[in-house]
mmCIF file of C-alpha atoms and ligand atoms in Angstrom:
data_model
loop_
_atom_site.group_PDB
_atom_site.id
_atom_site.type_symbol
_atom_site.label_atom_id
_atom_site.label_comp_id
_atom_site.label_asym_id
_atom_site.label_seq_id
_atom_site.Cartn_x
_atom_site.Cartn_y
_atom_site.Cartn_z
ATOM 1 C CA MET A 1 0.000 0.000 0.000
ATOM 2 C CA LEU A 2 2.855 2.410 -0.788
ATOM 3 C CA PRO A 3 1.754 5.900 -1.892
ATOM 4 C CA ASP A 4 2.697 7.019 -5.456
ATOM 5 C CA LYS A 5 3.350 10.527 -4.263
ATOM 6 C CA VAL A 6 4.272 12.198 -0.969
ATOM 7 C CA ARG A 7 4.238 15.700 0.369
ATOM 8 C CA LEU A 8 7.589 16.571 1.899
ATOM 9 C CA PHE A 9 7.417 19.317 4.510
ATOM 10 C CA GLU A 10 10.839 20.933 4.750
ATOM 11 C CA VAL A 11 11.721 21.915 8.327
ATOM 12 C CA GLY A 12 15.419 22.831 8.026
ATOM 13 C CA ALA A 13 15.006 26.595 8.212
ATOM 14 C CA ARG A 14 13.059 26.244 11.481
ATOM 15 C CA ASP A 15 13.696 22.950 13.286
ATOM 16 C CA GLY A 16 17.217 22.950 11.852
ATOM 17 C CA LEU A 17 18.311 26.491 12.518
ATOM 18 C CA GLN A 18 16.525 26.839 15.891
ATOM 19 C CA ASN A 19 19.164 24.516 17.264
ATOM 20 C CA GLU A 20 22.290 26.203 15.900
ATOM 21 C CA LYS A 21 24.612 27.856 18.404
ATOM 22 C CA GLN A 22 25.987 30.348 15.908
ATOM 23 C CA GLU A 23 23.789 33.140 14.634
ATOM 24 C CA VAL A 24 22.459 32.603 11.132
ATOM 25 C CA PRO A 25 21.621 35.981 9.567
ATOM 26 C CA ALA A 26 18.263 36.585 7.892
ATOM 27 C CA ASN A 27 19.790 36.843 4.410
ATOM 28 C CA ILE A 28 21.233 33.313 4.708
ATOM 29 C CA LYS A 29 17.869 31.981 5.940
ATOM 30 C CA VAL A 30 16.143 33.679 2.999
ATOM 31 C CA GLU A 31 18.617 32.230 0.504
ATOM 32 C CA LEU A 32 18.215 28.779 2.080
ATOM 33 C CA ILE A 33 14.415 28.911 1.812
ATOM 34 C CA GLU A 34 14.467 30.251 -1.757
ATOM 35 C CA ARG A 35 16.966 27.604 -2.885
ATOM 36 C CA LEU A 36 14.822 24.855 -1.310
ATOM 37 C CA VAL A 37 11.724 26.131 -3.085
ATOM 38 C CA ASP A 38 13.695 26.303 -6.336
ATOM 39 C CA ALA A 39 14.629 22.637 -5.795
ATOM 40 C CA GLY A 40 10.910 21.793 -5.725
ATOM 41 C CA VAL A 41 9.978 22.027 -2.044
ATOM 42 C CA SER A 42 6.275 22.921 -1.904
ATOM 43 C CA ALA A 43 5.777 23.254 1.869
ATOM 44 C CA ILE A 44 8.348 24.791 4.164
ATOM 45 C CA GLU A 45 8.669 25.966 7.755
ATOM 46 C CA THR A 46 10.250 29.397 7.565
ATOM 47 C CA GLY A 47 10.507 30.127 11.301
ATOM 48 C CA SER A 48 8.625 30.504 14.579
ATOM 49 C CA PHE A 49 6.733 33.276 16.318
ATOM 50 C CA VAL A 50 7.760 32.180 19.804
ATOM 51 C CA SER A 51 9.360 34.016 22.689
ATOM 52 C CA PRO A 52 12.792 35.336 21.608
ATOM 53 C CA LYS A 53 13.966 34.637 25.154
ATOM 54 C CA TRP A 54 13.148 30.963 24.697
ATOM 55 C CA VAL A 55 14.381 30.491 21.129
ATOM 56 C CA PRO A 56 16.555 33.469 20.114
ATOM 57 C CA GLN A 57 17.513 31.816 16.809
ATOM 58 C CA MET A 58 13.994 32.473 15.488
ATOM 59 C CA LYS A 59 13.689 36.100 16.569
ATOM 60 C CA ASP A 60 14.094 37.382 13.005
ATOM 61 C CA THR A 61 11.241 35.334 11.516
ATOM 62 C CA ALA A 62 9.230 38.472 10.620
ATOM 63 C CA ASP A 63 12.262 39.878 8.808
ATOM 64 C CA VAL A 64 12.837 36.598 6.947
ATOM 65 C CA MET A 65 9.179 36.462 5.877
ATOM 66 C CA GLU A 66 9.323 40.069 4.709
ATOM 67 C CA ARG A 67 12.429 39.558 2.581
ATOM 68 C CA LEU A 68 11.361 36.302 0.937
ATOM 69 C CA THR A 69 10.489 36.270 -2.736
ATOM 70 C CA ARG A 70 7.588 33.871 -2.632
ATOM 71 C CA LYS A 71 6.524 31.360 -5.228
ATOM 72 C CA GLU A 72 2.869 30.901 -5.889
ATOM 73 C CA GLY A 73 1.355 27.695 -4.542
ATOM 74 C CA VAL A 74 4.117 27.119 -1.991
ATOM 75 C CA VAL A 75 3.143 26.808 1.678
ATOM 76 C CA TYR A 76 5.233 29.110 3.902
ATOM 77 C CA SER A 77 4.480 27.948 7.441
ATOM 78 C CA VAL A 78 5.421 29.285 10.879
ATOM 79 C CA LEU A 79 5.129 27.900 14.404
ATOM 80 C CA THR A 80 2.673 29.733 16.658
ATOM 81 C CA PRO A 81 2.307 28.627 20.293
ATOM 82 C CA ASN A 82 -0.289 31.245 21.259
ATOM 83 C CA MET A 83 -2.314 34.274 20.048
ATOM 84 C CA LYS A 84 0.738 36.524 20.132
ATOM 85 C CA GLY A 85 2.450 34.120 17.766
ATOM 86 C CA PHE A 86 -0.659 33.948 15.607
ATOM 87 C CA GLU A 87 -0.704 37.744 15.262
ATOM 88 C CA GLY A 88 2.933 37.617 14.113
ATOM 89 C CA ALA A 89 2.020 34.950 11.578
ATOM 90 C CA VAL A 90 -0.848 36.987 10.161
ATOM 91 C CA ALA A 91 1.248 40.181 9.993
ATOM 92 C CA SER A 92 3.959 38.302 8.103
ATOM 93 C CA LYS A 93 1.425 36.768 5.686
ATOM 94 C CA ALA A 94 2.286 33.175 6.540
ATOM 95 C CA THR A 95 0.229 30.838 4.361
ATOM 96 C CA GLU A 96 -0.096 28.301 7.130
ATOM 97 C CA ILE A 97 0.530 28.001 10.855
ATOM 98 C CA GLU A 98 1.633 25.172 13.079
ATOM 99 C CA VAL A 99 0.715 24.504 16.694
ATOM 100 C CA PHE A 100 2.799 22.086 18.717
ATOM 101 C CA SER A 101 1.835 19.909 21.637
ATOM 102 C CA GLY A 102 3.182 16.583 22.805
ATOM 103 C CA ALA A 103 2.594 13.199 24.323
ATOM 104 C CA SER A 104 5.000 13.894 27.208
ATOM 105 C CA GLU A 105 3.891 16.020 30.149
ATOM 106 C CA MET A 106 7.444 16.850 31.124
ATOM 107 C CA PHE A 107 8.444 17.911 27.629
ATOM 108 C CA SER A 108 5.338 20.094 27.380
ATOM 109 C CA GLN A 109 6.348 21.907 30.581
ATOM 110 C CA LYS A 110 9.940 22.376 29.429
ATOM 111 C CA ASN A 111 9.074 23.373 25.858
ATOM 112 C CA ILE A 112 6.051 25.607 26.234
ATOM 113 C CA ASN A 113 5.770 26.043 29.992
ATOM 114 C CA CYS A 114 2.363 24.394 30.421
ATOM 115 C CA SER A 115 0.702 20.977 30.623
ATOM 116 C CA ILE A 116 -0.555 19.122 27.549
ATOM 117 C CA ASP A 117 -4.168 20.000 28.410
ATOM 118 C CA GLU A 118 -3.280 23.660 28.977
ATOM 119 C CA SER A 119 -1.465 23.731 25.620
ATOM 120 C CA LEU A 120 -4.587 22.451 23.895
ATOM 121 C CA GLU A 121 -6.654 25.135 25.642
ATOM 122 C CA ARG A 122 -4.196 27.814 24.483
ATOM 123 C CA PHE A 123 -4.526 26.567 20.916
ATOM 124 C CA LEU A 124 -8.324 26.864 20.905
ATOM 125 C CA PRO A 125 -8.427 30.635 20.232
ATOM 126 C CA VAL A 126 -5.530 30.255 17.778
ATOM 127 C CA MET A 127 -7.377 27.557 15.847
ATOM 128 C CA GLN A 128 -10.587 29.592 15.889
ATOM 129 C CA ALA A 129 -8.818 32.740 14.682
ATOM 130 C CA ALA A 130 -7.080 30.741 11.947
ATOM 131 C CA LYS A 131 -10.423 29.307 10.858
ATOM 132 C CA ASP A 132 -11.927 32.807 10.727
ATOM 133 C CA LYS A 133 -9.093 33.935 8.468
ATOM 134 C CA ASN A 134 -9.018 30.730 6.397
ATOM 135 C CA ILE A 135 -5.454 29.903 7.411
ATOM 136 C CA PRO A 136 -4.761 26.165 7.453
ATOM 137 C CA VAL A 137 -3.345 24.756 10.704
ATOM 138 C CA ARG A 138 -0.924 21.891 10.987
ATOM 139 C CA ALA A 139 -0.305 20.356 14.396
ATOM 140 C CA SER A 140 2.595 18.462 15.797
ATOM 141 C CA VAL A 141 2.705 15.871 18.593
ATOM 142 C CA SER A 142 6.183 15.715 20.093
ATOM 143 C CA CYS A 143 7.798 12.802 21.939
ATOM 144 C CA ALA A 144 5.393 10.373 20.266
ATOM 145 C CA LEU A 145 7.930 7.524 20.268
ATOM 146 C CA GLY A 146 9.847 8.336 23.415
ATOM 147 C CA SER A 147 10.571 11.032 25.964
ATOM 148 C CA PRO A 148 13.910 12.504 27.046
ATOM 149 C CA PHE A 149 12.633 12.416 30.628
ATOM 150 C CA ASP A 150 12.411 8.681 31.202
ATOM 151 C CA GLU A 151 8.631 8.428 30.969
ATOM 152 C CA GLU A 152 6.747 5.722 29.150
ATOM 153 C CA ILE A 153 4.793 7.097 26.173
ATOM 154 C CA LYS A 154 1.732 5.028 25.383
ATOM 155 C CA PRO A 155 0.432 4.897 21.760
ATOM 156 C CA GLU A 156 -3.053 5.604 23.201
ATOM 157 C CA LYS A 157 -1.773 8.919 24.620
ATOM 158 C CA VAL A 158 -0.362 9.902 21.212
ATOM 159 C CA ALA A 159 -3.708 8.960 19.638
ATOM 160 C CA GLU A 160 -5.676 10.927 22.250
ATOM 161 C CA VAL A 161 -3.694 14.159 21.720
ATOM 162 C CA SER A 162 -3.755 13.683 17.929
ATOM 163 C CA LYS A 163 -7.535 13.305 17.927
ATOM 164 C CA LYS A 164 -8.005 16.410 20.043
ATOM 165 C CA LEU A 165 -5.833 18.451 17.672
ATOM 166 C CA TYR A 166 -7.596 17.040 14.616
ATOM 167 C CA ASP A 167 -11.031 17.717 16.142
ATOM 168 C CA MET A 168 -9.936 21.278 16.932
ATOM 169 C CA GLY A 169 -9.322 21.823 13.205
ATOM 170 C CA ALA A 170 -5.787 20.736 12.304
ATOM 171 C CA TYR A 171 -5.774 19.377 8.740
ATOM 172 C CA GLU A 172 -2.618 17.386 9.485
ATOM 173 C CA VAL A 173 -1.196 15.958 12.689
ATOM 174 C CA SER A 174 2.521 15.342 12.462
ATOM 175 C CA ILE A 175 3.620 12.501 14.736
ATOM 176 C CA ALA A 176 7.080 13.473 15.937
ATOM 177 C CA ASP A 177 9.919 11.353 17.252
ATOM 178 C CA THR A 178 11.579 14.360 18.848
ATOM 179 C CA ILE A 179 14.569 12.483 20.236
ATOM 180 C CA GLY A 180 14.920 9.978 17.410
ATOM 181 C CA VAL A 181 14.635 6.803 19.476
ATOM 182 C CA GLY A 182 11.775 4.983 17.720
ATOM 183 C CA THR A 183 12.107 1.801 15.674
ATOM 184 C CA PRO A 184 9.959 0.604 12.729
ATOM 185 C CA LEU A 185 7.522 -1.779 14.436
ATOM 186 C CA GLN A 186 6.998 0.718 17.236
ATOM 187 C CA THR A 187 6.371 3.377 14.591
ATOM 188 C CA LYS A 188 3.684 1.161 13.064
ATOM 189 C CA ARG A 189 2.084 0.494 16.461
ATOM 190 C CA VAL A 190 1.851 4.212 17.224
ATOM 191 C CA LEU A 191 0.596 5.057 13.724
ATOM 192 C CA TYR A 192 -2.046 2.304 13.905
ATOM 193 C CA ALA A 193 -3.293 3.781 17.192
ATOM 194 C CA VAL A 194 -3.467 7.248 15.615
ATOM 195 C CA ALA A 195 -5.053 5.946 12.386
ATOM 196 C CA ASN A 196 -7.795 4.419 14.546
ATOM 197 C CA VAL A 197 -8.961 7.868 15.601
ATOM 198 C CA ILE A 198 -8.112 10.233 12.711
ATOM 199 C CA PRO A 199 -8.004 9.652 8.930
ATOM 200 C CA LEU A 200 -4.783 8.158 7.570
ATOM 201 C CA GLY A 201 -4.602 11.015 5.057
ATOM 202 C CA ALA A 202 -4.301 13.515 7.919
ATOM 203 C CA ILE A 203 -1.289 11.808 9.495
ATOM 204 C CA GLY A 204 2.228 13.092 8.975
ATOM 205 C CA VAL A 205 5.523 11.874 10.412
ATOM 206 C CA HIS A 206 8.519 13.812 11.715
ATOM 207 C CA PHE A 207 11.602 11.779 12.550
ATOM 208 C CA HIS A 208 14.815 12.859 14.140
ATOM 209 C CA ASP A 209 17.692 10.541 13.289
ATOM 210 C CA THR A 210 19.515 10.355 16.617
ATOM 211 C CA TYR A 211 19.733 6.559 16.593
ATOM 212 C CA GLY A 212 19.896 6.171 12.787
ATOM 213 C CA GLN A 213 16.362 4.773 12.556
ATOM 214 C CA ALA A 214 14.619 7.557 10.676
ATOM 215 C CA LEU A 215 14.674 6.134 7.115
ATOM 216 C CA ALA A 216 13.540 2.730 8.379
ATOM 217 C CA ASN A 217 10.742 4.426 10.308
ATOM 218 C CA ILE A 218 9.738 6.416 7.223
ATOM 219 C CA LEU A 219 9.570 3.196 5.212
ATOM 220 C CA ALA A 220 7.348 1.689 7.925
ATOM 221 C CA ALA A 221 5.069 4.746 7.715
ATOM 222 C CA LEU A 222 5.004 4.638 3.887
ATOM 223 C CA GLU A 223 4.057 0.958 3.999
ATOM 224 C CA MET A 224 1.001 1.956 6.024
ATOM 225 C CA GLY A 225 0.065 4.531 3.380
ATOM 226 C CA VAL A 226 1.282 7.646 5.223
ATOM 227 C CA ALA A 227 2.172 10.214 2.559
ATOM 228 C CA ARG A 228 3.112 13.293 4.593
ATOM 229 C CA LEU A 229 6.761 13.402 5.617
ATOM 230 C CA ASP A 230 8.833 16.036 7.418
ATOM 231 C CA SER A 231 12.537 16.278 6.713
ATOM 232 C CA SER A 232 15.350 18.756 7.043
ATOM 233 C CA VAL A 233 17.967 19.765 4.490
ATOM 234 C CA ALA A 234 21.476 18.577 5.429
ATOM 235 C CA GLY A 235 19.924 16.773 8.418
ATOM 236 C CA LEU A 236 19.902 19.960 10.473
ATOM 237 C CA GLY A 237 17.757 19.968 13.565
ATOM 238 C CA GLY A 238 17.002 19.337 17.171
ATOM 239 C CA CYS A 239 14.984 20.847 19.935
ATOM 240 C CA PRO A 240 16.576 23.056 22.596
ATOM 241 C CA TYR A 241 14.128 21.680 25.180
ATOM 242 C CA ALA A 242 14.647 17.974 24.440
ATOM 243 C CA PRO A 243 18.063 16.893 25.754
ATOM 244 C CA GLY A 244 19.694 14.515 23.265
ATOM 245 C CA ALA A 245 17.556 15.554 20.302
ATOM 246 C CA THR A 246 19.881 15.738 17.302
ATOM 247 C CA GLY A 247 19.182 16.316 13.621
ATOM 248 C CA ASN A 248 16.075 15.498 11.664
ATOM 249 C CA VAL A 249 16.209 12.959 8.890
ATOM 250 C CA ALA A 250 17.979 14.641 5.954
ATOM 251 C CA THR A 251 15.735 15.632 3.058
ATOM 252 C CA GLU A 252 18.407 14.430 0.580
ATOM 253 C CA ASP A 253 18.370 10.934 2.104
ATOM 254 C CA VAL A 254 14.570 10.797 1.996
ATOM 255 C CA VAL A 255 14.393 12.033 -1.618
ATOM 256 C CA TYR A 256 17.058 9.528 -2.730
ATOM 257 C CA MET A 257 15.079 6.701 -1.112
ATOM 258 C CA LEU A 258 11.780 7.903 -2.613
ATOM 259 C CA ASP A 259 13.341 8.312 -6.090
ATOM 260 C CA GLY A 260 14.677 4.756 -5.864
ATOM 261 C CA MET A 261 11.229 3.479 -4.902
ATOM 262 C CA GLY A 262 9.463 5.376 -7.694
ATOM 263 C CA ILE A 263 7.586 7.627 -5.229
ATOM 264 C CA ASP A 264 7.199 11.198 -6.436
ATOM 265 C CA SER A 265 8.280 13.998 -4.075
ATOM 266 C CA GLY A 266 8.521 16.734 -6.724
ATOM 267 C CA ILE A 267 12.083 17.522 -5.631
ATOM 268 C CA ASP A 268 15.211 17.801 -7.780
ATOM 269 C CA LEU A 269 17.858 15.872 -5.846
ATOM 270 C CA LYS A 270 20.836 17.649 -7.429
ATOM 271 C CA LYS A 271 19.548 21.130 -6.556
ATOM 272 C CA LEU A 272 18.673 19.897 -3.071
ATOM 273 C CA VAL A 273 22.160 18.507 -2.479
ATOM 274 C CA LYS A 274 23.685 21.809 -3.639
ATOM 275 C CA THR A 275 21.463 23.555 -1.092
ATOM 276 C CA ALA A 276 22.574 21.155 1.641
ATOM 277 C CA TRP A 277 26.176 22.121 0.876
ATOM 278 C CA PHE A 278 25.281 25.819 0.749
ATOM 279 C CA ILE A 279 23.993 25.819 4.335
ATOM 280 C CA SER A 280 26.631 23.382 5.569
ATOM 281 C CA ASP A 281 29.435 25.518 4.122
ATOM 282 C CA PHE A 282 27.948 28.504 5.954
ATOM 283 C CA LEU A 283 27.866 26.484 9.191
ATOM 284 C CA GLU A 284 31.424 25.273 8.478
ATOM 285 C CA ARG A 285 30.727 21.556 8.652
ATOM 286 C CA LYS A 286 29.735 18.687 6.385
ATOM 287 C CA PRO A 287 26.061 17.705 6.044
ATOM 288 C CA VAL A 288 25.230 14.631 8.146
ATOM 289 C CA SER A 289 23.380 13.264 5.110
ATOM 290 C CA SER A 290 25.035 10.241 3.480
ATOM 291 C CA VAL A 291 23.485 11.177 0.135
ATOM 292 C CA ALA A 292 24.757 14.774 0.241
ATOM 293 C CA ASN A 293 28.266 13.464 0.886
ATOM 294 C CA ALA A 294 28.059 10.704 -1.729
ATOM 295 C CA LEU A 295 26.838 13.075 -4.434
ATOM 296 C CA LYS A 296 29.177 15.999 -3.691
ATOM 297 C CA SER A 297 31.731 15.052 -6.343
ATOM 298 C CA LYS A 298 28.975 14.538 -8.952
ATOM 299 C CA LEU A 299 27.371 17.946 -8.616
ATOM 300 C CA ASP A 300 28.764 19.824 -11.608
HETATM 301 P P1 LIG B 401 5.808 31.802 28.970
HETATM 302 O O1 LIG B 401 7.024 32.401 29.597
HETATM 303 O O2 LIG B 401 5.014 30.822 29.775
HETATM 304 O O3 LIG B 401 4.815 32.887 28.343
HETATM 305 O O4 LIG B 401 6.258 31.086 27.622
HETATM 306 P P2 LIG B 401 4.208 34.210 28.807
HETATM 307 O O5 LIG B 401 2.893 34.320 28.118
HETATM 308 O O6 LIG B 401 4.275 34.336 30.304
HETATM 309 O O7 LIG B 401 5.202 35.288 28.161
HETATM 310 C C1 LIG B 401 6.537 35.461 28.582
HETATM 311 C C2 LIG B 401 7.230 36.455 27.650
HETATM 312 O O8 LIG B 401 7.285 35.914 26.315
HETATM 313 C C3 LIG B 401 6.510 37.799 27.530
HETATM 314 O O9 LIG B 401 7.510 38.787 27.267
HETATM 315 C C4 LIG B 401 5.680 37.623 26.292
HETATM 316 O O10 LIG B 401 5.366 38.841 25.656
HETATM 317 C C5 LIG B 401 6.606 36.807 25.417
HETATM 318 P P3 LIG B 401 8.093 39.710 28.435
HETATM 319 O O11 LIG B 401 6.875 40.431 28.971
HETATM 320 O O12 LIG B 401 8.717 38.764 29.435
HETATM 321 O O13 LIG B 401 9.085 40.568 27.728
HETATM 322 N N1 LIG B 401 5.889 35.995 24.430
HETATM 323 C C6 LIG B 401 6.141 36.012 23.122
HETATM 324 N N2 LIG B 401 7.032 36.694 22.377
HETATM 325 C C7 LIG B 401 7.022 36.469 21.044
HETATM 326 N N3 LIG B 401 6.173 35.608 20.436
HETATM 327 C C8 LIG B 401 5.275 34.908 21.154
HETATM 328 C C9 LIG B 401 5.235 35.097 22.554
HETATM 329 N N4 LIG B 401 4.476 34.579 23.530
HETATM 330 C C10 LIG B 401 4.884 35.134 24.684
HETATM 331 N N5 LIG B 401 4.455 34.053 20.536
HETATM 332 C C11 LIG B 401 5.863 30.370 25.376
HETATM 333 C C12 LIG B 401 5.341 30.422 26.798
HETATM 334 C C13 LIG B 401 5.023 29.364 24.595
HETATM 335 C C14 LIG B 401 5.789 31.744 24.753
HETATM 336 C C15 LIG B 401 7.347 29.904 25.434
HETATM 337 O O14 LIG B 401 7.418 28.733 26.188
HETATM 338 C C16 LIG B 401 7.936 29.680 24.071
HETATM 339 O O15 LIG B 401 8.124 30.597 23.288
HETATM 340 N N6 LIG B 401 8.299 28.435 23.760
HETATM 341 C C17 LIG B 401 8.859 28.131 22.464
HETATM 342 C C18 LIG B 401 9.315 26.769 22.434
HETATM 343 C C19 LIG B 401 9.817 26.405 21.049
HETATM 344 O O16 LIG B 401 9.780 27.154 20.089
HETATM 345 N N7 LIG B 401 10.335 25.164 20.974
HETATM 346 C C20 LIG B 401 10.856 24.650 19.781
HETATM 347 C C21 LIG B 401 9.801 24.316 18.771
HETATM 348 S S1 LIG B 401 8.948 22.795 19.105
HETATM 349 C C22 LIG B 401 9.893 21.596 18.321
HETATM 350 O O17 LIG B 401 10.971 21.859 17.884
HETATM 351 C C23 LIG B 401 9.300 20.237 18.125
HETATM 352 C C24 LIG B 401 8.897 19.934 16.676
HETATM 353 O O18 LIG B 401 9.991 20.054 15.784
HETATM 354 C C25 LIG B 401 8.361 18.507 16.591
HETATM 355 C C26 LIG B 401 9.303 17.523 17.293
HETATM 356 O O19 LIG B 401 10.397 17.258 16.823
HETATM 357 O O20 LIG B 401 8.881 17.072 18.360
HETATM 358 C C27 LIG B 401 7.776 20.871 16.194
HETATM 359 MG MG1 LIG B 402 11.560 18.446 15.485
#
């Protein structure tokens, strides 16, 4: 039951850069986003409207959004934890917003300073305001396959939070392995629990690759018919509030796998790999992506 086509949601400019120690100026972020769109990315996280004290790396999101030359039909999405964030998103003409909750109580407290239930309550006015303005909302459920705080995460808890977010109006719920610990059969168990309560077509997956399991987990999700995948150019990523969370699965690795399986992602691998090297050169390190490294000598 493999899909013929997937939607890749590129998270490098947000999930990736939010975790960088060095400052990445707005013009580099803009060039990164524009290059990704030129490579065929059709949905992209451009930043977050969150507290600059919590995540200083995203404090220039309004500036980035202002400077971007946008391409018609592309989704430019931003994270919004509350109404203040939503107002920033509207002012910057984001085409979509993202709310983020989790299946771990401790992570919720550390990441957004409230319980899971309180986070859902905070999203209610955001979801309503988005509905009033016809702005699509994507939601994310963190720590769905494991918590950095030594708690057991039950698939039923992931399903419960996913259903609440879907019922509140999210068109997609992205099931996130924030600390990259999940394995393929576990992935299937969690996705089955979620698919029991929301439509399969509304499920997305977001894997970090800390333990090298992300591509295997993506294959497990594809085999169930999941066709919404998050990935991050050059494998950038992590979450400042999840100890041990390293990079997301690299978009280049995902696209190479999809190309080999005859699944359409709409992305030009060569342009993507050049973009991975563009941002990695700026950050003065090699991409963690095997594909970006393997293809480097074949770029010109
Ligand atoms: P708080 O301290 O409880 O909030 O933080 P508050 O309402 O008391 O406000 C405190 C200060 O923040 C005030 O400023 C507010 O104005 C300001 P002050 O008066 O002290 O100068 N503030 C804001 N500023 C800008 N934009 C806003 C905003 N809201 C309040 N929207 C809050 C609560 C949610 C704001 C905070 O905890 C926060 O910003 N957290 C951000 C966490 C974050 O961005 N984490 C990373 C993204 S999630 C992730 O990476 C996971 C994901 O990739 C999936 C996965 O892998 O799991 C999506
Ligand atoms: Mg993440």
